[in-house]
Short mmCIF file of C-alpha atoms and ligand atoms in Angstrom, two decimals:
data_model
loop_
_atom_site.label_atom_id
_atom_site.label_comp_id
_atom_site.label_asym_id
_atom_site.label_seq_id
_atom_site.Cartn_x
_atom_site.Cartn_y
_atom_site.Cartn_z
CA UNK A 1 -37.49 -12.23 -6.91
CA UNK A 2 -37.67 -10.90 -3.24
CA UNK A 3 -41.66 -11.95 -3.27
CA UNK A 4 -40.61 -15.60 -4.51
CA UNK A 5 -38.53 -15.48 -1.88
CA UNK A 6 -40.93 -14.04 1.26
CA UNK A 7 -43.44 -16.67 -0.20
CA UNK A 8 -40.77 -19.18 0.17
CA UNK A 9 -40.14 -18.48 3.65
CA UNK A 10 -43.74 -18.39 4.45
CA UNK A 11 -44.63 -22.15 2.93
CA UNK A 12 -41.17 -23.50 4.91
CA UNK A 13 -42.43 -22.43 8.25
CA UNK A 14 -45.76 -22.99 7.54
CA UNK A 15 -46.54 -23.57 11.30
CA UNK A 16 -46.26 -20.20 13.05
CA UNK A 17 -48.22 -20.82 16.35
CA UNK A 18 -48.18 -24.31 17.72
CA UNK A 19 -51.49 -25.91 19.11
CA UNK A 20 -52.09 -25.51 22.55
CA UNK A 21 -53.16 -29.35 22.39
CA UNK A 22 -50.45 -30.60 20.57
CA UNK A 23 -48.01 -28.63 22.69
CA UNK A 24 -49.05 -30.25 26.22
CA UNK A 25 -49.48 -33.88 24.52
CA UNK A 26 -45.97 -33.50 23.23
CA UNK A 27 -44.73 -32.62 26.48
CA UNK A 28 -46.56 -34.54 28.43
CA UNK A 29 -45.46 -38.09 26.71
CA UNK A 30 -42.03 -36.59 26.62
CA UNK A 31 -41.94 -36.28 30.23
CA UNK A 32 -43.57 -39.44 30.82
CA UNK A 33 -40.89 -41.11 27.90
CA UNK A 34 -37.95 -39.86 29.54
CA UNK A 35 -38.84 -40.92 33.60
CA UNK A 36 -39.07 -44.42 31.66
CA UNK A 37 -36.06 -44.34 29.70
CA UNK A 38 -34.20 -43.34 33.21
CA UNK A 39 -36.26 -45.91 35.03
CA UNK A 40 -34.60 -48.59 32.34
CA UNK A 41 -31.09 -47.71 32.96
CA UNK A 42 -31.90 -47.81 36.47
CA UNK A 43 -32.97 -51.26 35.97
CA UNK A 44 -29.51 -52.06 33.97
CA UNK A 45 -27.28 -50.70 36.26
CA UNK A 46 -29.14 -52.51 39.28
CA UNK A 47 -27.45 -55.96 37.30
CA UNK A 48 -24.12 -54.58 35.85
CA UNK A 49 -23.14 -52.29 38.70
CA UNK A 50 -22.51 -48.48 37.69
CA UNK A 51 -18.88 -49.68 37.96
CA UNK A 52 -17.95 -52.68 35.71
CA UNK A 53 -16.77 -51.77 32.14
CA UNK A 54 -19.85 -52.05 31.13
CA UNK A 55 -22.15 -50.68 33.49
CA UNK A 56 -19.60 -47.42 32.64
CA UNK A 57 -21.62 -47.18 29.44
CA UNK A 58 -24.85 -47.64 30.78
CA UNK A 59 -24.12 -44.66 33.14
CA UNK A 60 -23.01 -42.25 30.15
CA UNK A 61 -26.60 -42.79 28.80
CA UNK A 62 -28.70 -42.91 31.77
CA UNK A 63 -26.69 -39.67 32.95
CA UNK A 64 -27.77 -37.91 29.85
CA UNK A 65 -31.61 -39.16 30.73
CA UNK A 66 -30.72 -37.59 33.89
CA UNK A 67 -30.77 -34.48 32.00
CA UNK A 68 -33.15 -35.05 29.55
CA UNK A 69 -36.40 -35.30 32.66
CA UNK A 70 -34.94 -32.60 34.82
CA UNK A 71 -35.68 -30.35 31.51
CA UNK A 72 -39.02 -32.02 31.16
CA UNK A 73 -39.76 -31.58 34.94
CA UNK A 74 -39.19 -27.95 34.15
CA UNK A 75 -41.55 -27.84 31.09
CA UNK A 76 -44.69 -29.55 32.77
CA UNK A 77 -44.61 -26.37 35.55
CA UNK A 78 -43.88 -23.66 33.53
CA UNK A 79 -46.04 -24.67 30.95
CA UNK A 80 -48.66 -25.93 33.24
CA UNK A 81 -48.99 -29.39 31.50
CA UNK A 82 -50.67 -32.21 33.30
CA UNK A 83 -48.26 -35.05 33.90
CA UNK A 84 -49.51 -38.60 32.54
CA UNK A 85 -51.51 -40.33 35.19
CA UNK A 86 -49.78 -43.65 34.32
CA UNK A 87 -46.21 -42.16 35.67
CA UNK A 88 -45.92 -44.76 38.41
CA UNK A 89 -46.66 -47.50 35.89
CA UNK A 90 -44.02 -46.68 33.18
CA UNK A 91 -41.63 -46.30 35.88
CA UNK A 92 -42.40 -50.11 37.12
CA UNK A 93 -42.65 -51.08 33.41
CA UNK A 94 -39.32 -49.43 32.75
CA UNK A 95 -37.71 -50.91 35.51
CA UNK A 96 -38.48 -54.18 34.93
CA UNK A 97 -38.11 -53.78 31.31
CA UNK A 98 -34.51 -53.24 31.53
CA UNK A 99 -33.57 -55.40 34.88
CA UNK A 100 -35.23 -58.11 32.53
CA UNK A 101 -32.99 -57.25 29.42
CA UNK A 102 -29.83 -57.32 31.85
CA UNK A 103 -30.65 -60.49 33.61
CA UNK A 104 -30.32 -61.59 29.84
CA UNK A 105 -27.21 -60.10 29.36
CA UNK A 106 -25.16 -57.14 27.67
CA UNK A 107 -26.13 -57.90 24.34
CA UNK A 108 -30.04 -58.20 25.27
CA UNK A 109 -29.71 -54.96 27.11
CA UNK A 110 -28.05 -53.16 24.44
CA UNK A 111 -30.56 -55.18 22.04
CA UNK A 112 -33.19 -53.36 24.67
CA UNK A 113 -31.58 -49.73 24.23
CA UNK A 114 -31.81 -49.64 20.13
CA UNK A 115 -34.98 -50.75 20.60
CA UNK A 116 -36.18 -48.32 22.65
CA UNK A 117 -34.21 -45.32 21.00
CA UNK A 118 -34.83 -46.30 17.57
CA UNK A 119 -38.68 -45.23 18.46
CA UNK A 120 -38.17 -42.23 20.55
CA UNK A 121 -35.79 -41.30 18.04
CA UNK A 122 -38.59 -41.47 14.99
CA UNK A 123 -40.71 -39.54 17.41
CA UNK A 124 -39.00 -36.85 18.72
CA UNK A 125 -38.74 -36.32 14.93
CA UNK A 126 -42.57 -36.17 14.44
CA UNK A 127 -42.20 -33.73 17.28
CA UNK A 128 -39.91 -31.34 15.83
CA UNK A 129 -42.54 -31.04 12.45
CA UNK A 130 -45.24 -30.31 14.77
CA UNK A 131 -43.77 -27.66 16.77
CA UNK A 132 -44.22 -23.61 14.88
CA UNK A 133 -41.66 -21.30 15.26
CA UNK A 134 -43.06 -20.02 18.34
CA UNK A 135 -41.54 -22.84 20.02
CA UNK A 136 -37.88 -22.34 19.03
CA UNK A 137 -36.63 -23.40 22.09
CA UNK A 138 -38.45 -26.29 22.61
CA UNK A 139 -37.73 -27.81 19.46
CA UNK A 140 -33.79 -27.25 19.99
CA UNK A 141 -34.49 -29.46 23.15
CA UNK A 142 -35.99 -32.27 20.95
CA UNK A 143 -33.48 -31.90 18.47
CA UNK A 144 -30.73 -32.38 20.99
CA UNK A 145 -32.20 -34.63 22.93
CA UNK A 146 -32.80 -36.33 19.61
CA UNK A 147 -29.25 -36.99 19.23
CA UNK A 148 -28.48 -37.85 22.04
CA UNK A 149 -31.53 -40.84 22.05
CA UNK A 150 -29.72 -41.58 18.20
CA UNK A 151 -26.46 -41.93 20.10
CA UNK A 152 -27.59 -44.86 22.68
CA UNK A 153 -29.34 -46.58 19.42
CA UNK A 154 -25.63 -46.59 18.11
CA UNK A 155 -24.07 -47.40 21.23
CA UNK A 156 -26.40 -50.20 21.21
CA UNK A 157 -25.08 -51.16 17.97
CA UNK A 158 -21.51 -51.07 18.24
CA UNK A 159 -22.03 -53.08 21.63
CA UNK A 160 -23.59 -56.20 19.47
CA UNK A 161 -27.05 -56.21 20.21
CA UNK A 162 -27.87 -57.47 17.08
CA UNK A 163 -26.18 -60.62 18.21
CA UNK A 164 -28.70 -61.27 20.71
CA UNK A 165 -30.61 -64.59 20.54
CA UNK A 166 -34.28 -63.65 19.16
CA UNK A 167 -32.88 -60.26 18.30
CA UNK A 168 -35.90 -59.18 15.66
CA UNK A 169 -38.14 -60.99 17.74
CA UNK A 170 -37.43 -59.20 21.25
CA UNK A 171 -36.98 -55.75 19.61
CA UNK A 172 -40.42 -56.27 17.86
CA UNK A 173 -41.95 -56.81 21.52
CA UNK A 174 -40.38 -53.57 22.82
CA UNK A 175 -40.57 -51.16 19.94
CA UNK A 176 -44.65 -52.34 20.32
CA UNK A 177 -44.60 -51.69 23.54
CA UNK A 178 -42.81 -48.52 23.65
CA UNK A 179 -45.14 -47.02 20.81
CA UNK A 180 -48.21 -47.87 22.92
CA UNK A 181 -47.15 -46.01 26.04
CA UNK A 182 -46.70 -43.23 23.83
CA UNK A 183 -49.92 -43.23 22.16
CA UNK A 184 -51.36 -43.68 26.12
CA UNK A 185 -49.06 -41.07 27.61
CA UNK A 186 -50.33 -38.44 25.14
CA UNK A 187 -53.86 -38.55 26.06
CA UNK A 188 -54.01 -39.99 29.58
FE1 FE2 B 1 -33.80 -39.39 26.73
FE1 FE2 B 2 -31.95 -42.28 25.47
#
């Protein structure tokens, strides 16, 4: 019984030390993921204003991206991770990705945010599989920064983004887009 059980345990956390590899590409396109996402807001909020009704809600998510790079910021220096060349670039990209969604409107924005989320959602959830259990505290991080990213994709939601003209179409675009910068972001 107790050796069914210590095999058990062993085949369930199967992945004691995590790759040295995997480890800085993880944080790495995390970093470079989350100076985008708060680039994006940044481009929202530059159209709605941090103070209309709606801009309100923009703020609440971009504050929590606040958070979620300052922790990454950490992680590249005390893990001594090269940051992704390409930084400058997402943070144009992101900028005009979501000043373009706003200029569209609140539901193209929101339409841009469960977009976006939906993927860094599925991947911080790669992530978390990857990481061994000598990386408990990084992969509490991902988990809660996984729920918070699951959060905007419902905040999205509730704030109709689906009703956005083109909806499939647009999300299509950026859900391509965001998986390439993270395949580039990895790596570069
Ligand atoms: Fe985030
Ligand atoms: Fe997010």
């Amino acid at each position: 019984m107790t050796k069914n059980k210590t095999i058990k345990k062993t085949k369930k956390n199967k992945i004691l030390k995590t790759d040295r590899y995997i480890l800085e590409e993880i944080i790495r396109v995390d970093h470079a993921g989350e100076y985008g996402a708060t680039r994006i807001y940044d481009g929202q909020i530059a159209i709605f204003g941090k103070n209309s009704k709606f801009g309100k809600i923009i703020k609440y998510m971009a504050d929590q991206e606040q958070e979620h790079i300052q922790t990454f910021e950490k992680l590249i220096v005390k893990n001594r991770v090269r940051p992704t060349a390409l930084l400058p670039i997402w943070g144009i990209a992101g900028y005009l990705l979501g000043a373009t969604t706003a200029f569209m409107g609140k539901k193209a924005a929101m339409a841009c945010t469960v977009a976006v989320e939906s993927v860094i959602g599925e991947h911080y959830g790669q992530q978390i599989k990857q990481l061994g259990s000598d990386q408990k505290k990084l992969k509490r991080t991902i988990k809660k920064f996984q729920k918070d990213e699951l959060e905007h994709h419902d905040i999205g939601l509730e704030n109709d983004a689906k009703s956005t003209l083109g909806y499939n179409f647009m999300t299509k675009i950026i859900s391509v887009g965001c998986k390439t910068a993270i395949a580039i972001s990895k790596k570069v």
